Amino acid sequence: MKKSIACGACRTSKRRCIHSGGPPCIRCKERGDECIFPPKGTSFIFRRSRLERQQRAASSALPTDVSTVSSLLSAAAGPQGEATDDPDEQPKVNLWEKDPLEYVTDEVKESYMRCSYKWSFHHMPTFFAQIRNKTLDRSVAWAMLAITVRFSQKPPEGFSSQIQTSNYFAAHTRSLILPSIDEPSLQRIQVLLMLTGHSWGSGEGRRAWVYLGMAVRMAQIMGLFEDTPVTSPDTQDFIHGEERRRTAWTCFLMDSLLSGGKGRERLLSADSMQIQLPCDTSNFIFGESVLCPFIEGFRSDGTAKLPRGNMGIVAYSMRVADIWGAVAKWSCSSHPNNTPPWQAESELQRLLVRLNAWKDSLPPRLRYDLSLLHAHSVQNQGQAYCYMHCIHFMSVIFLYRSYLPELEMHEEAEHENGDRNQWTEFSCKELAKVADQVCEMLQDIRGFGFFFLRGLVPWIGFTIYTAIGTLLYFWHFPHVDEGDPQIESWRQRIIDGCVFLKDMRQAWPMADTWRETIKAMHIFYSNVKSKGNQAMSPSARREMRNAIIDYGALQPSPVQPADSCSEEDAMVRLFLCVRLSL
């Protein structure tokens, strides 16, 4: 079956598209852009000018009775901020001849400190001493640079953009690590975990999932998930053991957060983690030997002589990530014949009980409150605080969102069930409340400024995308009376969220995919509202539902055989993929 020979971006710019038979092409990869190969028969869309595509989208894709919605999304536009350098220009730097520590500036170190809550395995005093002494493992240094250079205010000399630099550093790191992939070491596991985060934030989901799997297998070979009990008061012994434990727990965290969608089964369960949870960060930094609980609680073996330590943000993040893993698996699978969600024995209610128990277990300083967010930001752990609560927010949203009427697509008779109607009303209120909390948090963290924002990892952007997608649904299908001030509030929240995602793509290109999905959701909801069940075929509706529910760490190839889908289905895929500027 013949397939497109050029991606949409190269067609539009009339450039040669160099690729290996599918996305991404070299040009899109270097720019950090999503690479789209249009289905057969639809490539003409990409040959129109950008202005014409925008005008057609505004005039024909949206129903006239909701024309005001176009201003809702277009208001999130603004300067494109495209790099003035030629994106096709290769960096004139040979990294094999470079010392990575030449690029480790104070700005880079500060950026890594701010996002180290996701890669919490480095003992920072030792890490920075190795940088000063020039003894830091080179692959670790390049991996750290691949993550942090995204947040630099300007690219290093010889590079055209921060994203190009980040991708170039990541490619070099891969060339260093892959030849020795069958020789497990703690540093190689850490490098693979950092490359996993880089790849997922770049929209390279398959690569991220594979690298994470490599890291987990290495950790299993090294026995990191069955560490020896903490018994020694020696500082260096404790630091080394804690670094091993935190590396193992980072495998667990990333496995939980990236799992759940199509083809992404968790490799690690809570039962796999036969090690204590990470200690509080201050204990780790100062090398204070303490005992911490396991994921299910403290274990009494009668041999421990060390004091019990407090759990910090990292440990509580691991516990809620375990719940998220179960939530994601449940919400990304079909469950039409399961126990109704309003009944106590349903899986949804069981998961809600676990989430509420986690929330109730938090010490007062770690519970969610905007004033506490400000306090934690002063202590340089505001991003970690947001990260932990975003995992909780996402879990709640995914549970309730699975039963929104236009997503579930059940027969009308089922919607007339009294219990179901009552449940739908309740779940809508809970959904709107949590989504509004996320957007309220967004307003505050944007006020913290550039240095705070550059420490945000993709998961926080994913949470914001999910929240504004939820509010977009309620803007189209409000569960409140017409004229309720909440409706206008939701509109503004959506605009602010789209602006945030637009800004975030400068560091994490994955944000562009989320922003385009928001646009596709808007078109989908507008058509459903104006045309009802006849708006799209069942297969097209399933396509949209999968795009909303399956959060897409593994992106399917947009190149589809011509006879495998209808023209309508192909257009849905284009709405999900085509890059239209907000």
PDB file of C-alpha atoms in Angstrom, residues 115-319:
ATOM      1  CA  CYS A 115      13.199  19.542  38.416  1.00  0.00           C
ATOM      2  CA  SER A 116      15.139  16.942  40.407  1.00  0.00           C
ATOM      3  CA  TYR A 117      11.968  15.920  42.261  1.00  0.00           C
ATOM      4  CA  LYS A 118      11.212  13.650  39.306  1.00  0.00           C
ATOM      5  CA  TRP A 119      14.766  12.306  39.149  1.00  0.00           C
ATOM      6  CA  SER A 120      15.299  12.317  42.896  1.00  0.00           C
ATOM      7  CA  PHE A 121      18.086   9.737  42.961  1.00  0.00           C
ATOM      8  CA  HIS A 122      21.129  12.028  42.981  1.00  0.00           C
ATOM      9  CA  HIS A 123      22.646  13.033  46.314  1.00  0.00           C
ATOM     10  CA  MET A 124      23.031  16.695  45.401  1.00  0.00           C
ATOM     11  CA  PRO A 125      26.091  17.548  47.550  1.00  0.00           C
ATOM     12  CA  THR A 126      27.940  14.598  45.999  1.00  0.00           C
ATOM     13  CA  PHE A 127      26.563  15.355  42.525  1.00  0.00           C
ATOM     14  CA  PHE A 128      27.778  18.964  42.546  1.00  0.00           C
ATOM     15  CA  ALA A 129      31.118  17.933  44.047  1.00  0.00           C
ATOM     16  CA  GLN A 130      31.594  15.555  41.105  1.00  0.00           C
ATOM     17  CA  ILE A 131      30.867  18.443  38.728  1.00  0.00           C
ATOM     18  CA  ARG A 132      33.432  20.652  40.463  1.00  0.00           C
ATOM     19  CA  ASN A 133      36.004  17.846  40.540  1.00  0.00           C
ATOM     20  CA  LYS A 134      35.206  16.877  36.930  1.00  0.00           C
ATOM     21  CA  THR A 135      34.551  13.276  37.955  1.00  0.00           C
ATOM     22  CA  LEU A 136      30.867  13.098  37.013  1.00  0.00           C
ATOM     23  CA  ASP A 137      30.068  10.222  34.652  1.00  0.00           C
ATOM     24  CA  ARG A 138      29.930  11.696  31.137  1.00  0.00           C
ATOM     25  CA  SER A 139      26.709   9.964  30.115  1.00  0.00           C
ATOM     26  CA  VAL A 140      25.023  11.263  33.285  1.00  0.00           C
ATOM     27  CA  ALA A 141      26.257  14.771  32.489  1.00  0.00           C
ATOM     28  CA  TRP A 142      24.954  14.672  28.901  1.00  0.00           C
ATOM     29  CA  ALA A 143      21.589  13.281  30.062  1.00  0.00           C
ATOM     30  CA  MET A 144      21.262  16.011  32.668  1.00  0.00           C
ATOM     31  CA  LEU A 145      22.078  18.623  30.018  1.00  0.00           C
ATOM     32  CA  ALA A 146      19.488  17.156  27.626  1.00  0.00           C
ATOM     33  CA  ILE A 147      16.826  17.856  30.253  1.00  0.00           C
ATOM     34  CA  THR A 148      17.982  21.207  31.601  1.00  0.00           C
ATOM     35  CA  VAL A 149      19.150  23.025  28.477  1.00  0.00           C
ATOM     36  CA  ARG A 150      15.479  23.273  27.456  1.00  0.00           C
ATOM     37  CA  PHE A 151      15.003  25.813  30.229  1.00  0.00           C
ATOM     38  CA  SER A 152      18.004  27.999  29.353  1.00  0.00           C
ATOM     39  CA  GLN A 153      17.230  31.551  28.307  1.00  0.00           C
ATOM     40  CA  LYS A 154      19.377  31.108  25.187  1.00  0.00           C
ATOM     41  CA  PRO A 155      21.008  28.113  23.453  1.00  0.00           C
ATOM     42  CA  PRO A 156      24.736  27.441  23.732  1.00  0.00           C
ATOM     43  CA  GLU A 157      27.017  28.760  21.023  1.00  0.00           C
ATOM     44  CA  GLY A 158      26.720  26.742  17.826  1.00  0.00           C
ATOM     45  CA  PHE A 159      23.059  25.800  18.327  1.00  0.00           C
ATOM     46  CA  SER A 160      19.982  27.494  16.893  1.00  0.00           C
ATOM     47  CA  SER A 161      17.469  26.761  19.676  1.00  0.00           C
ATOM     48  CA  GLN A 162      17.152  25.210  23.106  1.00  0.00           C
ATOM     49  CA  ILE A 163      15.042  22.328  21.778  1.00  0.00           C
ATOM     50  CA  GLN A 164      17.540  21.568  19.020  1.00  0.00           C
ATOM     51  CA  THR A 165      20.316  21.561  21.632  1.00  0.00           C
ATOM     52  CA  SER A 166      18.325  19.310  23.947  1.00  0.00           C
ATOM     53  CA  ASN A 167      17.610  16.790  21.191  1.00  0.00           C
ATOM     54  CA  TYR A 168      21.235  16.850  20.046  1.00  0.00           C
ATOM     55  CA  PHE A 169      22.497  16.216  23.585  1.00  0.00           C
ATOM     56  CA  ALA A 170      19.955  13.413  24.050  1.00  0.00           C
ATOM     57  CA  ALA A 171      21.024  11.754  20.788  1.00  0.00           C
ATOM     58  CA  HIS A 172      24.644  11.898  21.913  1.00  0.00           C
ATOM     59  CA  THR A 173      23.700  10.405  25.280  1.00  0.00           C
ATOM     60  CA  ARG A 174      21.975   7.515  23.513  1.00  0.00           C
ATOM     61  CA  SER A 175      25.078   6.880  21.427  1.00  0.00           C
ATOM     62  CA  LEU A 176      27.086   6.628  24.656  1.00  0.00           C
ATOM     63  CA  ILE A 177      24.699   4.397  26.596  1.00  0.00           C
ATOM     64  CA  LEU A 178      23.320   1.942  24.038  1.00  0.00           C
ATOM     65  CA  PRO A 179      26.578   0.092  23.206  1.00  0.00           C
ATOM     66  CA  SER A 180      26.823  -0.981  26.860  1.00  0.00           C
ATOM     67  CA  ILE A 181      23.133  -1.642  27.426  1.00  0.00           C
ATOM     68  CA  ASP A 182      23.856  -5.220  28.500  1.00  0.00           C
ATOM     69  CA  GLU A 183      26.166  -4.044  31.308  1.00  0.00           C
ATOM     70  CA  PRO A 184      23.846  -2.813  34.086  1.00  0.00           C
ATOM     71  CA  SER A 185      25.048  -0.110  36.446  1.00  0.00           C
ATOM     72  CA  LEU A 186      23.360   2.433  38.673  1.00  0.00           C
ATOM     73  CA  GLN A 187      24.511   5.303  36.454  1.00  0.00           C
ATOM     74  CA  ARG A 188      23.188   3.657  33.280  1.00  0.00           C
ATOM     75  CA  ILE A 189      19.787   3.111  34.889  1.00  0.00           C
ATOM     76  CA  GLN A 190      19.692   6.769  35.904  1.00  0.00           C
ATOM     77  CA  VAL A 191      20.652   7.868  32.393  1.00  0.00           C
ATOM     78  CA  LEU A 192      17.900   5.720  30.865  1.00  0.00           C
ATOM     79  CA  LEU A 193      15.361   7.220  33.267  1.00  0.00           C
ATOM     80  CA  MET A 194      16.395  10.746  32.307  1.00  0.00           C
ATOM     81  CA  LEU A 195      16.222   9.834  28.617  1.00  0.00           C
ATOM     82  CA  THR A 196      12.739   8.425  29.253  1.00  0.00           C
ATOM     83  CA  GLY A 197      11.598  11.779  30.625  1.00  0.00           C
ATOM     84  CA  HIS A 198      13.232  13.637  27.751  1.00  0.00           C
ATOM     85  CA  SER A 199      11.628  11.414  25.117  1.00  0.00           C
ATOM     86  CA  TRP A 200       8.121  11.513  26.585  1.00  0.00           C
ATOM     87  CA  GLY A 201       8.228  15.306  26.876  1.00  0.00           C
ATOM     88  CA  SER A 202       9.380  15.451  23.251  1.00  0.00           C
ATOM     89  CA  GLY A 203       6.405  13.407  22.080  1.00  0.00           C
ATOM     90  CA  GLU A 204       8.518  10.301  21.405  1.00  0.00           C
ATOM     91  CA  GLY A 205       6.338   7.937  23.393  1.00  0.00           C
ATOM     92  CA  ARG A 206       7.506   4.630  21.969  1.00  0.00           C
ATOM     93  CA  ARG A 207      11.126   5.479  22.626  1.00  0.00           C
ATOM     94  CA  ALA A 208      10.303   6.599  26.176  1.00  0.00           C
ATOM     95  CA  TRP A 209       8.456   3.362  26.916  1.00  0.00           C
ATOM     96  CA  VAL A 210      11.308   1.219  25.567  1.00  0.00           C
ATOM     97  CA  TYR A 211      13.993   3.089  27.527  1.00  0.00           C
ATOM     98  CA  LEU A 212      11.934   2.814  30.690  1.00  0.00           C
ATOM     99  CA  GLY A 213      11.675  -0.925  30.125  1.00  0.00           C
ATOM    100  CA  MET A 214      15.452  -1.139  29.748  1.00  0.00           C
ATOM    101  CA  ALA A 215      15.934   0.739  33.017  1.00  0.00           C
ATOM    102  CA  VAL A 216      13.524  -1.564  34.867  1.00  0.00           C
ATOM    103  CA  ARG A 217      15.215  -4.704  33.531  1.00  0.00           C
ATOM    104  CA  MET A 218      18.621  -3.377  34.540  1.00  0.00           C
ATOM    105  CA  ALA A 219      17.318  -2.566  38.016  1.00  0.00           C
ATOM    106  CA  GLN A 220      15.897  -6.071  38.330  1.00  0.00           C
ATOM    107  CA  ILE A 221      19.242  -7.605  37.377  1.00  0.00           C
ATOM    108  CA  MET A 222      20.975  -5.471  40.012  1.00  0.00           C
ATOM    109  CA  GLY A 223      18.413  -6.403  42.669  1.00  0.00           C
ATOM    110  CA  LEU A 224      17.383  -2.807  43.340  1.00  0.00           C
ATOM    111  CA  PHE A 225      13.804  -3.787  44.161  1.00  0.00           C
ATOM    112  CA  GLU A 226      14.866  -6.137  46.938  1.00  0.00           C
ATOM    113  CA  ASP A 227      17.438  -4.080  48.793  1.00  0.00           C
ATOM    114  CA  THR A 228      18.909  -5.104  52.119  1.00  0.00           C
ATOM    115  CA  PRO A 229      17.322  -3.524  55.231  1.00  0.00           C
ATOM    116  CA  VAL A 230      18.728  -0.239  56.523  1.00  0.00           C
ATOM    117  CA  THR A 231      20.787  -1.120  59.613  1.00  0.00           C
ATOM    118  CA  SER A 232      24.042   0.856  59.405  1.00  0.00           C
ATOM    119  CA  PRO A 233      24.321   4.341  60.942  1.00  0.00           C
ATOM    120  CA  ASP A 234      27.280   5.090  58.650  1.00  0.00           C
ATOM    121  CA  THR A 235      26.592   8.209  56.574  1.00  0.00           C
ATOM    122  CA  GLN A 236      28.163   7.031  53.316  1.00  0.00           C
ATOM    123  CA  ASP A 237      26.533   3.614  53.534  1.00  0.00           C
ATOM    124  CA  PHE A 238      23.141   5.237  54.022  1.00  0.00           C
ATOM    125  CA  ILE A 239      23.635   7.707  51.140  1.00  0.00           C
ATOM    126  CA  HIS A 240      24.677   4.915  48.768  1.00  0.00           C
ATOM    127  CA  GLY A 241      21.755   2.718  49.832  1.00  0.00           C
ATOM    128  CA  GLU A 242      19.285   5.599  49.554  1.00  0.00           C
ATOM    129  CA  GLU A 243      20.523   6.423  46.054  1.00  0.00           C
ATOM    130  CA  ARG A 244      19.890   2.813  45.038  1.00  0.00           C
ATOM    131  CA  ARG A 245      16.413   2.891  46.603  1.00  0.00           C
ATOM    132  CA  ARG A 246      15.524   6.211  44.995  1.00  0.00           C
ATOM    133  CA  THR A 247      16.662   4.938  41.602  1.00  0.00           C
ATOM    134  CA  ALA A 248      14.396   1.903  42.025  1.00  0.00           C
ATOM    135  CA  TRP A 249      11.497   4.080  43.155  1.00  0.00           C
ATOM    136  CA  THR A 250      11.979   6.396  40.163  1.00  0.00           C
ATOM    137  CA  CYS A 251      11.578   3.321  37.947  1.00  0.00           C
ATOM    138  CA  PHE A 252       8.336   2.584  39.806  1.00  0.00           C
ATOM    139  CA  LEU A 253       7.116   6.184  39.568  1.00  0.00           C
ATOM    140  CA  MET A 254       7.707   6.509  35.838  1.00  0.00           C
ATOM    141  CA  ASP A 255       6.314   3.041  35.157  1.00  0.00           C
ATOM    142  CA  SER A 256       3.125   3.974  37.020  1.00  0.00           C
ATOM    143  CA  LEU A 257       2.709   7.375  35.367  1.00  0.00           C
ATOM    144  CA  LEU A 258       3.381   6.245  31.802  1.00  0.00           C
ATOM    145  CA  SER A 259       1.303   3.078  32.054  1.00  0.00           C
ATOM    146  CA  GLY A 260      -2.393   2.549  31.515  1.00  0.00           C
ATOM    147  CA  GLY A 261      -2.946   3.572  27.929  1.00  0.00           C
ATOM    148  CA  LYS A 262      -3.176   1.270  24.942  1.00  0.00           C
ATOM    149  CA  GLY A 263      -0.328  -1.242  25.009  1.00  0.00           C
ATOM    150  CA  ARG A 264       1.194   0.073  28.225  1.00  0.00           C
ATOM    151  CA  GLU A 265       0.944  -2.496  31.007  1.00  0.00           C
ATOM    152  CA  ARG A 266       2.788  -1.765  34.238  1.00  0.00           C
ATOM    153  CA  LEU A 267       5.974  -3.735  34.756  1.00  0.00           C
ATOM    154  CA  LEU A 268       6.163  -2.975  38.482  1.00  0.00           C
ATOM    155  CA  SER A 269       3.423  -3.444  41.050  1.00  0.00           C
ATOM    156  CA  ALA A 270       3.487  -2.398  44.691  1.00  0.00           C
ATOM    157  CA  ASP A 271       4.335  -6.008  45.543  1.00  0.00           C
ATOM    158  CA  SER A 272       7.497  -5.683  43.453  1.00  0.00           C
ATOM    159  CA  MET A 273       8.857  -2.970  45.741  1.00  0.00           C
ATOM    160  CA  GLN A 274      10.437  -4.857  48.625  1.00  0.00           C
ATOM    161  CA  ILE A 275      12.357  -1.784  49.786  1.00  0.00           C
ATOM    162  CA  GLN A 276      11.498   1.080  52.090  1.00  0.00           C
ATOM    163  CA  LEU A 277      10.126   4.304  50.652  1.00  0.00           C
ATOM    164  CA  PRO A 278      12.498   7.236  50.055  1.00  0.00           C
ATOM    165  CA  CYS A 279      13.325   9.174  53.191  1.00  0.00           C
ATOM    166  CA  ASP A 280      12.693  12.874  53.603  1.00  0.00           C
ATOM    167  CA  THR A 281      14.966  14.957  51.362  1.00  0.00           C
ATOM    168  CA  SER A 282      16.725  16.604  54.308  1.00  0.00           C
ATOM    169  CA  ASN A 283      17.693  13.189  55.736  1.00  0.00           C
ATOM    170  CA  PHE A 284      19.083  12.215  52.340  1.00  0.00           C
ATOM    171  CA  ILE A 285      21.059  15.439  51.888  1.00  0.00           C
ATOM    172  CA  PHE A 286      22.633  15.249  55.359  1.00  0.00           C
ATOM    173  CA  GLY A 287      23.127  11.482  55.238  1.00  0.00           C
ATOM    174  CA  GLU A 288      21.072  10.803  58.365  1.00  0.00           C
ATOM    175  CA  SER A 289      20.304   7.087  58.617  1.00  0.00           C
ATOM    176  CA  VAL A 290      16.594   6.573  59.268  1.00  0.00           C
ATOM    177  CA  LEU A 291      14.003   3.885  58.820  1.00  0.00           C
ATOM    178  CA  CYS A 292      11.058   4.637  56.549  1.00  0.00           C
ATOM    179  CA  PRO A 293       7.885   2.648  55.891  1.00  0.00           C
ATOM    180  CA  PHE A 294       7.369   0.384  52.923  1.00  0.00           C
ATOM    181  CA  ILE A 295       4.611   1.283  50.513  1.00  0.00           C
ATOM    182  CA  GLU A 296       2.067  -0.562  52.683  1.00  0.00           C
ATOM    183  CA  GLY A 297       3.511   0.712  55.991  1.00  0.00           C
ATOM    184  CA  PHE A 298       6.243  -0.066  58.516  1.00  0.00           C
ATOM    185  CA  ARG A 299       7.461  -3.620  58.897  1.00  0.00           C
ATOM    186  CA  SER A 300       8.646  -4.936  62.247  1.00  0.00           C
ATOM    187  CA  ASP A 301      11.526  -7.374  61.897  1.00  0.00           C
ATOM    188  CA  GLY A 302      12.921  -6.912  65.400  1.00  0.00           C
ATOM    189  CA  THR A 303      16.409  -5.964  64.172  1.00  0.00           C
ATOM    190  CA  ALA A 304      16.080  -2.254  63.504  1.00  0.00           C
ATOM    191  CA  LYS A 305      18.062   0.021  65.833  1.00  0.00           C
ATOM    192  CA  LEU A 306      17.725   3.212  63.801  1.00  0.00           C
ATOM    193  CA  PRO A 307      15.237   6.046  64.378  1.00  0.00           C
ATOM    194  CA  ARG A 308      12.128   6.262  62.248  1.00  0.00           C
ATOM    195  CA  GLY A 309      12.202   9.030  59.689  1.00  0.00           C
ATOM    196  CA  ASN A 310       9.400  11.153  58.330  1.00  0.00           C
ATOM    197  CA  MET A 311       7.994  10.656  54.864  1.00  0.00           C
ATOM    198  CA  GLY A 312       8.464  13.577  52.504  1.00  0.00           C
ATOM    199  CA  ILE A 313       6.929  14.686  49.227  1.00  0.00           C
ATOM    200  CA  VAL A 314       8.827  12.057  47.227  1.00  0.00           C
ATOM    201  CA  ALA A 315       7.536   9.151  49.336  1.00  0.00           C
ATOM    202  CA  TYR A 316       3.930  10.366  49.281  1.00  0.00           C
ATOM    203  CA  SER A 317       4.250  10.823  45.511  1.00  0.00           C
ATOM    204  CA  MET A 318       5.176   7.153  45.191  1.00  0.00           C
ATOM    205  CA  ARG A 319       2.092   6.075  47.115  1.00  0.00           C
TER     206      ARG A 319
END
